[in-house]
Amino acid sequence: MEREYGFELGLCAALEQETEWLLARQLGGAVADPGQRIVDVVGVVPGPAFADRARITASTIPPAAVEADLGVGRARPPKAAFDCRPERRAAVVADAVDCGFLTREPDDTQPRVRQTTRYPDEWVGELVAIENKPDLDRPGGLREQLRLDASLALFDRVVLATATHVTGAHRNRIPDPVGIWRFDPESGQRRIVRSADRLPVAEPGIEPRAYRDGRTDISVVSPAAKHRRRRRIAERAYGKGWRPDAYPACARCEPTDDGRPWCAAYDRVVDPASECGTDCPHHDPADPPVVDTDRLRDARTPWQRAPDGTVDRQVGLGDFG
Ligand code: SF4
């Protein structure tokens, strides 16, 4: 697991340098049972409307707000526009207003909200799922995971990334449409062993749910459900990014220039959540290093940390006083 974490962050850092993609880690990659498939890395390839999306907010736009029955010129009471429980509705509206995608109509007898702009679905060019398996000789559930990805076709492309020399036997165990990359996290070198085929994301998908007694229970997933899930994944990736939320409160942590938590004691990238703390024998208490992850992301990707936003500025009488 430790090796996988450093491998994963190394791959994110390398892809961020080589491409325009937005990268995020550990996102749900199924539809009927979203928790059954957690994708290691998701790459969002910017589409033609990327700038329109970036202008709205640096955060995730709550997908339920995008799916609500609202429009730019169409203010409605939240109760009429959202098909969910009152507490959830209130939380989604609050988040969507906070991030600037919805606005509350002023001076109204009953609360109403409207979108501040059209949601630009075309901001996503492609979604790429990357499964990391540094050591292919310890595959775990790799085969089932990749078979699910290929038959569900939720992502435009699926890639297996490994540090292992890929043999013919390895290739035969990997479904045909899945691409293979060989990646060295030390040097950041990536070699395409096999290109990923484009998957039919606009067609119904088959999601395996359970394997038992030689048969597989499945769900058939509609194109509309896949579209909604893809938007959720893309929005989550936009707001989340791949860098750690917190760095170790330890003097031995010396973050790399691209924001990976490097540990001088172990001479490698460490996972702050699972490896650091007082249980670590080399722990040396100190303030966590200051890493401005937003600044790094803003400088290295098309993501914008402080966009103009799409909320109309209301000019009050006091502004003329
Ligand atoms: S807590 Fe341990 S693993 Fe984490 S940075 Fe400090 S020495 Fe390294």
Tab-separated table of C-alpha atoms and ligand atoms in Angstrom:
chain	number	residue	atom	x	y	z
A	1	MET	CA	0.000	0.000	0.000
A	2	GLU	CA	2.833	2.385	0.884
A	3	ARG	CA	4.432	1.736	-2.466
A	4	GLU	CA	1.117	2.304	-4.233
A	5	TYR	CA	0.669	5.713	-2.601
A	6	GLY	CA	4.054	7.030	-3.783
A	7	PHE	CA	3.471	5.472	-7.199
A	8	GLU	CA	0.051	7.100	-7.449
A	9	LEU	CA	1.225	10.570	-6.443
A	10	GLY	CA	4.248	10.257	-8.729
A	11	LEU	CA	1.970	9.421	-11.651
A	12	CYS	CA	-0.343	12.349	-10.860
A	13	ALA	CA	2.620	14.728	-10.693
A	14	ALA	CA	4.029	13.422	-13.992
A	15	LEU	CA	0.684	13.614	-15.814
A	16	GLU	CA	0.092	17.101	-14.472
A	17	GLN	CA	3.401	18.155	-15.984
A	18	GLU	CA	2.874	16.386	-19.326
A	19	THR	CA	-0.802	17.128	-19.995
A	20	GLU	CA	-3.596	19.650	-19.457
A	21	TRP	CA	-5.609	17.098	-17.493
A	22	LEU	CA	-7.112	17.692	-14.081
A	23	LEU	CA	-6.301	14.777	-11.811
A	24	ALA	CA	-7.955	13.451	-8.688
A	25	ARG	CA	-7.536	10.296	-6.645
A	26	GLN	CA	-9.846	7.673	-5.221
A	27	LEU	CA	-13.228	8.419	-6.766
A	28	GLY	CA	-16.246	6.112	-7.071
A	29	GLY	CA	-16.292	4.573	-10.537
A	30	ALA	CA	-19.547	2.595	-10.740
A	31	VAL	CA	-23.196	3.599	-11.115
A	32	ALA	CA	-25.623	1.027	-9.696
A	33	ASP	CA	-23.371	0.499	-6.675
A	34	PRO	CA	-20.927	3.430	-6.725
A	35	GLY	CA	-18.933	2.240	-3.714
A	36	GLN	CA	-17.999	-1.101	-5.255
A	37	ARG	CA	-15.409	0.413	-7.598
A	38	ILE	CA	-13.009	3.071	-6.387
A	39	VAL	CA	-10.805	4.310	-9.199
A	40	ASP	CA	-7.217	5.143	-8.202
A	41	VAL	CA	-6.782	8.168	-10.455
A	42	VAL	CA	-9.271	10.012	-12.638
A	43	GLY	CA	-8.011	12.311	-15.381
A	44	VAL	CA	-10.419	14.925	-16.715
A	45	VAL	CA	-9.376	15.978	-20.207
A	46	PRO	CA	-10.588	19.558	-20.769
A	47	GLY	CA	-13.307	19.960	-23.405
A	48	PRO	CA	-14.284	23.003	-25.518
A	49	ALA	CA	-16.296	24.672	-22.720
A	50	PHE	CA	-13.622	24.273	-20.051
A	51	ALA	CA	-13.110	28.031	-19.645
A	52	ASP	CA	-16.868	28.484	-19.007
A	53	ARG	CA	-16.730	25.901	-16.222
A	54	ALA	CA	-13.553	27.298	-14.695
A	55	ARG	CA	-15.104	30.764	-14.560
A	56	ILE	CA	-17.934	29.642	-12.251
A	57	THR	CA	-16.038	28.394	-9.203
A	58	ALA	CA	-12.855	26.644	-8.082
A	59	SER	CA	-14.954	24.189	-6.060
A	60	THR	CA	-17.181	21.271	-6.928
A	61	ILE	CA	-20.583	22.458	-8.122
A	62	PRO	CA	-23.074	20.254	-6.255
A	63	PRO	CA	-24.326	17.851	-8.942
A	64	ALA	CA	-27.830	17.893	-7.411
A	65	ALA	CA	-27.975	21.626	-8.147
A	66	VAL	CA	-27.036	21.011	-11.781
A	67	GLU	CA	-29.712	18.305	-12.002
A	68	ALA	CA	-32.401	20.481	-10.351
A	69	ASP	CA	-35.268	21.804	-12.454
A	70	LEU	CA	-33.849	25.330	-12.723
A	71	GLY	CA	-32.418	27.623	-15.344
A	72	VAL	CA	-30.715	30.971	-15.715
A	73	GLY	CA	-33.903	32.924	-16.334
A	74	ARG	CA	-36.054	30.641	-14.273
A	75	ALA	CA	-36.197	31.341	-10.544
A	76	ARG	CA	-38.170	28.747	-8.609
A	77	PRO	CA	-38.787	27.794	-4.998
A	78	PRO	CA	-36.236	25.109	-4.053
A	79	LYS	CA	-39.067	22.845	-2.983
A	80	ALA	CA	-40.373	22.769	-6.554
A	81	ALA	CA	-36.984	22.448	-8.190
A	82	PHE	CA	-35.343	19.734	-6.061
A	83	ASP	CA	-36.526	16.188	-5.735
A	84	CYS	CA	-34.986	15.351	-2.349
A	85	ARG	CA	-35.556	15.576	1.411
A	86	PRO	CA	-35.745	19.083	2.980
A	87	GLU	CA	-32.446	18.855	4.907
A	88	ARG	CA	-30.579	17.624	1.868
A	89	ARG	CA	-32.234	20.268	-0.313
A	90	ALA	CA	-31.230	23.039	2.094
A	91	ALA	CA	-27.629	21.790	2.211
A	92	VAL	CA	-27.338	21.536	-1.591
A	93	VAL	CA	-28.835	24.994	-2.108
A	94	ALA	CA	-26.492	26.488	0.506
A	95	ASP	CA	-23.438	24.895	-1.152
A	96	ALA	CA	-24.566	25.881	-4.641
A	97	VAL	CA	-25.152	29.480	-3.549
A	98	ASP	CA	-21.802	29.550	-1.721
A	99	CYS	CA	-19.937	28.437	-4.830
A	100	GLY	CA	-21.853	30.902	-7.016
A	101	PHE	CA	-23.744	28.472	-9.253
A	102	LEU	CA	-27.136	29.409	-7.766
A	103	THR	CA	-28.305	32.735	-6.482
A	104	ARG	CA	-31.222	33.574	-4.202
A	105	GLU	CA	-33.683	36.002	-5.705
A	106	PRO	CA	-33.801	39.134	-3.544
A	107	ASP	CA	-36.909	40.899	-2.217
A	108	ASP	CA	-39.179	37.973	-2.771
A	109	THR	CA	-42.087	36.866	-0.661
A	110	GLN	CA	-41.032	33.270	-0.843
A	111	PRO	CA	-37.465	31.974	-1.236
A	112	ARG	CA	-36.553	31.300	-4.825
A	113	VAL	CA	-33.290	30.384	-6.494
A	114	ARG	CA	-31.983	30.440	-10.030
A	115	GLN	CA	-28.807	29.464	-11.831
A	116	THR	CA	-26.277	32.241	-12.358
A	117	THR	CA	-25.189	30.661	-15.635
A	118	ARG	CA	-25.871	27.730	-17.910
A	119	TYR	CA	-24.011	24.597	-16.827
A	120	PRO	CA	-21.452	23.889	-19.581
A	121	ASP	CA	-21.572	20.083	-19.891
A	122	GLU	CA	-19.044	20.268	-22.721
A	123	TRP	CA	-16.303	21.262	-20.283
A	124	VAL	CA	-15.330	17.605	-20.072
A	125	GLY	CA	-13.557	16.304	-23.165
A	126	GLU	CA	-12.836	12.809	-21.865
A	127	LEU	CA	-12.738	11.016	-18.541
A	128	VAL	CA	-9.805	8.652	-18.090
A	129	ALA	CA	-9.681	6.035	-15.331
A	130	ILE	CA	-6.249	4.858	-14.231
A	131	GLU	CA	-5.796	1.768	-12.108
A	132	ASN	CA	-2.413	1.608	-10.414
A	133	LYS	CA	-0.808	-1.730	-9.838
A	134	PRO	CA	2.919	-1.193	-9.341
A	135	ASP	CA	3.480	-4.920	-8.863
A	136	LEU	CA	1.539	-6.934	-11.434
A	137	ASP	CA	2.569	-10.159	-9.764
A	138	ARG	CA	0.313	-9.199	-6.837
A	139	PRO	CA	-2.784	-8.335	-8.843
A	140	GLY	CA	-5.449	-8.602	-6.114
A	141	GLY	CA	-8.868	-7.946	-7.671
A	142	LEU	CA	-7.381	-6.265	-10.738
A	143	ARG	CA	-9.019	-8.500	-13.311
A	144	GLU	CA	-12.550	-8.011	-11.949
A	145	GLN	CA	-12.015	-4.255	-11.625
A	146	LEU	CA	-10.899	-3.856	-15.212
A	147	ARG	CA	-13.631	-6.136	-16.516
A	148	LEU	CA	-16.176	-3.947	-14.760
A	149	ASP	CA	-14.634	-0.802	-16.257
A	150	ALA	CA	-14.683	-2.282	-19.771
A	151	SER	CA	-18.255	-3.590	-19.648
A	152	LEU	CA	-19.735	-0.560	-17.866
A	153	ALA	CA	-17.917	1.934	-20.129
A	154	LEU	CA	-18.395	4.797	-17.715
A	155	PHE	CA	-14.976	6.265	-18.572
A	156	ASP	CA	-13.903	7.118	-22.110
A	157	ARG	CA	-10.648	5.278	-21.568
A	158	VAL	CA	-9.267	2.952	-18.922
A	159	VAL	CA	-5.578	2.433	-18.292
A	160	LEU	CA	-3.564	0.118	-16.083
A	161	ALA	CA	-0.366	1.755	-14.800
A	162	THR	CA	2.406	-0.475	-13.503
A	163	ALA	CA	6.084	-0.444	-12.599
A	164	THR	CA	6.397	-4.113	-13.612
A	165	HIS	CA	7.852	-5.357	-16.885
A	166	VAL	CA	4.676	-6.375	-18.743
A	167	THR	CA	4.826	-9.901	-20.164
A	168	GLY	CA	2.525	-11.581	-22.657
A	169	ALA	CA	0.910	-13.465	-19.788
A	170	HIS	CA	0.128	-10.191	-18.025
A	171	ARG	CA	-1.360	-8.723	-21.216
A	172	ASN	CA	-3.607	-11.711	-21.698
A	173	ARG	CA	-5.157	-11.145	-18.301
A	174	ILE	CA	-6.001	-7.507	-19.036
A	175	PRO	CA	-9.194	-6.852	-21.037
A	176	ASP	CA	-8.463	-5.750	-24.612
A	177	PRO	CA	-9.779	-2.151	-24.477
A	178	VAL	CA	-7.699	-1.352	-21.390
A	179	GLY	CA	-4.468	0.512	-22.076
A	180	ILE	CA	-1.200	-0.289	-20.294
A	181	TRP	CA	1.417	2.195	-19.139
A	182	ARG	CA	4.747	1.387	-17.594
A	183	PHE	CA	5.669	4.087	-15.119
A	184	ASP	CA	8.743	4.723	-12.991
A	185	PRO	CA	7.832	6.989	-10.042
A	186	GLU	CA	11.508	7.784	-9.351
A	187	SER	CA	12.243	9.276	-12.766
A	188	GLY	CA	8.640	10.202	-13.711
A	189	GLN	CA	9.157	8.332	-17.015
A	190	ARG	CA	6.000	6.880	-18.577
A	191	ARG	CA	5.921	4.513	-21.520
A	192	ILE	CA	2.746	3.493	-23.342
A	193	VAL	CA	2.888	-0.282	-23.666
A	194	ARG	CA	-0.579	-0.517	-25.174
A	195	SER	CA	-2.971	2.323	-26.060
A	196	ALA	CA	-6.425	2.408	-24.475
A	197	ASP	CA	-9.406	2.018	-26.810
A	198	ARG	CA	-12.250	4.482	-26.596
A	199	LEU	CA	-15.231	2.965	-24.769
A	200	PRO	CA	-18.913	3.443	-25.755
A	201	VAL	CA	-19.892	5.838	-22.968
A	202	ALA	CA	-23.133	6.894	-24.700
A	203	GLU	CA	-24.473	3.327	-24.864
A	204	PRO	CA	-26.030	1.262	-22.072
A	205	GLY	CA	-23.434	-0.393	-19.840
A	206	ILE	CA	-23.337	-3.662	-17.948
A	207	GLU	CA	-22.256	-3.362	-14.316
A	208	PRO	CA	-21.307	-6.650	-12.642
A	209	ARG	CA	-22.620	-6.603	-9.050
A	210	ALA	CA	-21.696	-9.932	-7.507
A	211	TYR	CA	-19.913	-13.103	-8.552
A	212	ARG	CA	-21.263	-16.330	-7.066
A	213	ASP	CA	-21.622	-19.999	-7.919
A	214	GLY	CA	-20.130	-19.505	-11.362
A	215	ARG	CA	-22.565	-16.766	-12.329
A	216	THR	CA	-22.465	-12.977	-12.232
A	217	ASP	CA	-25.306	-10.733	-11.090
A	218	ILE	CA	-25.438	-7.612	-13.225
A	219	SER	CA	-27.233	-4.276	-13.557
A	220	VAL	CA	-27.924	-2.696	-16.909
A	221	VAL	CA	-27.042	1.003	-16.657
A	222	SER	CA	-28.729	3.500	-18.959
A	223	PRO	CA	-26.816	6.165	-20.899
A	224	ALA	CA	-28.635	8.858	-18.873
A	225	ALA	CA	-27.490	7.353	-15.561
A	226	LYS	CA	-23.949	7.122	-16.896
A	227	HIS	CA	-24.073	10.735	-18.015
A	228	ARG	CA	-25.133	11.859	-14.531
A	229	ARG	CA	-22.431	9.790	-12.874
A	230	ARG	CA	-19.784	11.103	-15.266
A	231	ARG	CA	-20.743	14.662	-14.397
A	232	ARG	CA	-20.518	13.840	-10.700
A	233	ILE	CA	-17.073	12.318	-11.144
A	234	ALA	CA	-15.842	15.266	-13.194
A	235	GLU	CA	-17.185	17.807	-10.686
A	236	ARG	CA	-15.682	15.932	-7.767
A	237	ALA	CA	-12.352	15.761	-9.567
A	238	TYR	CA	-12.507	19.481	-10.356
A	239	GLY	CA	-12.937	20.438	-6.724
A	240	LYS	CA	-10.697	17.791	-5.191
A	241	GLY	CA	-7.367	17.469	-6.998
A	242	TRP	CA	-4.773	14.873	-6.024
A	243	ARG	CA	-2.547	16.431	-3.375
A	244	PRO	CA	-2.943	15.489	0.297
A	245	ASP	CA	-5.388	17.486	2.414
A	246	ALA	CA	-2.812	17.779	5.198
A	247	TYR	CA	0.940	17.361	5.536
A	248	PRO	CA	2.639	15.625	8.474
A	249	ALA	CA	3.369	17.669	11.578
A	250	CYS	CA	6.908	16.339	11.456
A	251	ALA	CA	10.310	17.941	10.844
A	252	ARG	CA	11.321	15.028	8.593
A	253	CYS	CA	8.713	15.893	5.982
A	254	GLU	CA	10.290	17.804	3.085
A	255	PRO	CA	7.614	18.258	0.405
A	256	THR	CA	8.702	18.090	-3.218
A	257	ASP	CA	8.308	21.140	-5.446
A	258	ASP	CA	5.128	19.645	-6.890
A	259	GLY	CA	3.609	19.063	-3.435
A	260	ARG	CA	4.272	15.402	-2.686
A	261	PRO	CA	4.945	14.624	1.009
A	262	TRP	CA	8.538	13.392	0.868
A	263	CYS	CA	9.978	11.907	4.054
A	264	ALA	CA	13.711	12.332	4.650
A	265	ALA	CA	13.775	9.490	7.179
A	266	TYR	CA	12.383	6.917	4.750
A	267	ASP	CA	13.735	8.597	1.622
A	268	ARG	CA	10.407	8.293	-0.198
A	269	VAL	CA	6.932	9.770	-0.441
A	270	VAL	CA	4.816	8.818	2.558
A	271	ASP	CA	1.080	8.764	3.111
A	272	PRO	CA	0.431	11.299	5.898
A	273	ALA	CA	-2.907	9.712	6.794
A	274	SER	CA	-1.639	6.184	7.346
A	275	GLU	CA	2.109	6.427	7.996
A	276	CYS	CA	2.709	9.609	9.971
A	277	GLY	CA	2.143	10.476	13.604
A	278	THR	CA	3.499	9.515	16.976
A	279	ASP	CA	3.488	5.803	16.072
A	280	CYS	CA	6.190	6.418	13.494
A	281	PRO	CA	9.637	5.695	15.057
A	282	HIS	CA	11.229	8.641	13.216
A	283	HIS	CA	8.492	11.144	14.041
A	284	ASP	CA	9.990	14.503	14.997
A	285	PRO	CA	7.182	16.846	16.143
A	286	ALA	CA	7.043	20.177	14.308
A	287	ASP	CA	4.565	22.411	12.539
A	288	PRO	CA	3.453	20.877	9.252
A	289	PRO	CA	5.326	22.282	6.244
A	290	VAL	CA	3.450	25.045	4.482
A	291	VAL	CA	2.375	23.887	1.023
A	292	ASP	CA	0.082	26.125	-0.971
A	293	THR	CA	-1.605	23.328	-2.913
A	294	ASP	CA	-4.050	25.729	-4.585
A	295	ARG	CA	-1.204	27.853	-5.885
A	296	LEU	CA	0.549	24.771	-7.273
A	297	ARG	CA	-2.638	23.563	-8.937
A	298	ASP	CA	-3.430	26.964	-10.382
A	299	ALA	CA	0.076	27.324	-11.818
A	300	ARG	CA	0.308	23.801	-13.217
A	301	THR	CA	-3.195	23.092	-14.589
A	302	PRO	CA	-6.057	24.962	-16.305
A	303	TRP	CA	-7.941	24.992	-12.966
A	304	GLN	CA	-8.400	28.517	-11.582
A	305	ARG	CA	-8.135	29.139	-7.871
A	306	ALA	CA	-9.948	32.534	-7.897
A	307	PRO	CA	-12.202	32.845	-10.936
A	308	ASP	CA	-14.375	35.915	-11.531
A	309	GLY	CA	-17.565	33.929	-10.906
A	310	THR	CA	-20.922	34.247	-12.638
A	311	VAL	CA	-22.986	35.963	-9.953
A	312	ASP	CA	-24.390	39.326	-11.126
A	313	ARG	CA	-23.186	42.110	-8.934
A	314	GLN	CA	-26.192	43.758	-7.296
A	315	VAL	CA	-25.694	47.503	-7.195
A	316	GLY	CA	-27.177	48.930	-4.004
A	317	LEU	CA	-28.379	52.505	-3.602
A	318	GLY	CA	-25.556	53.044	-1.157
A	319	ASP	CA	-23.095	52.593	-4.013
A	320	PHE	CA	-24.308	55.929	-5.463
A	321	GLY	CA	-24.253	57.836	-2.185
B	1	SF4	S1	6.001	10.912	10.784
B	1	SF4	FE1	7.519	9.386	10.127
B	1	SF4	S2	6.918	8.887	8.018
B	1	SF4	FE2	5.904	10.795	8.548
B	1	SF4	S3	7.272	12.409	7.813
B	1	SF4	FE3	7.764	12.032	9.972
B	1	SF4	S4	9.411	10.536	9.923
B	1	SF4	FE4	8.463	10.500	7.906
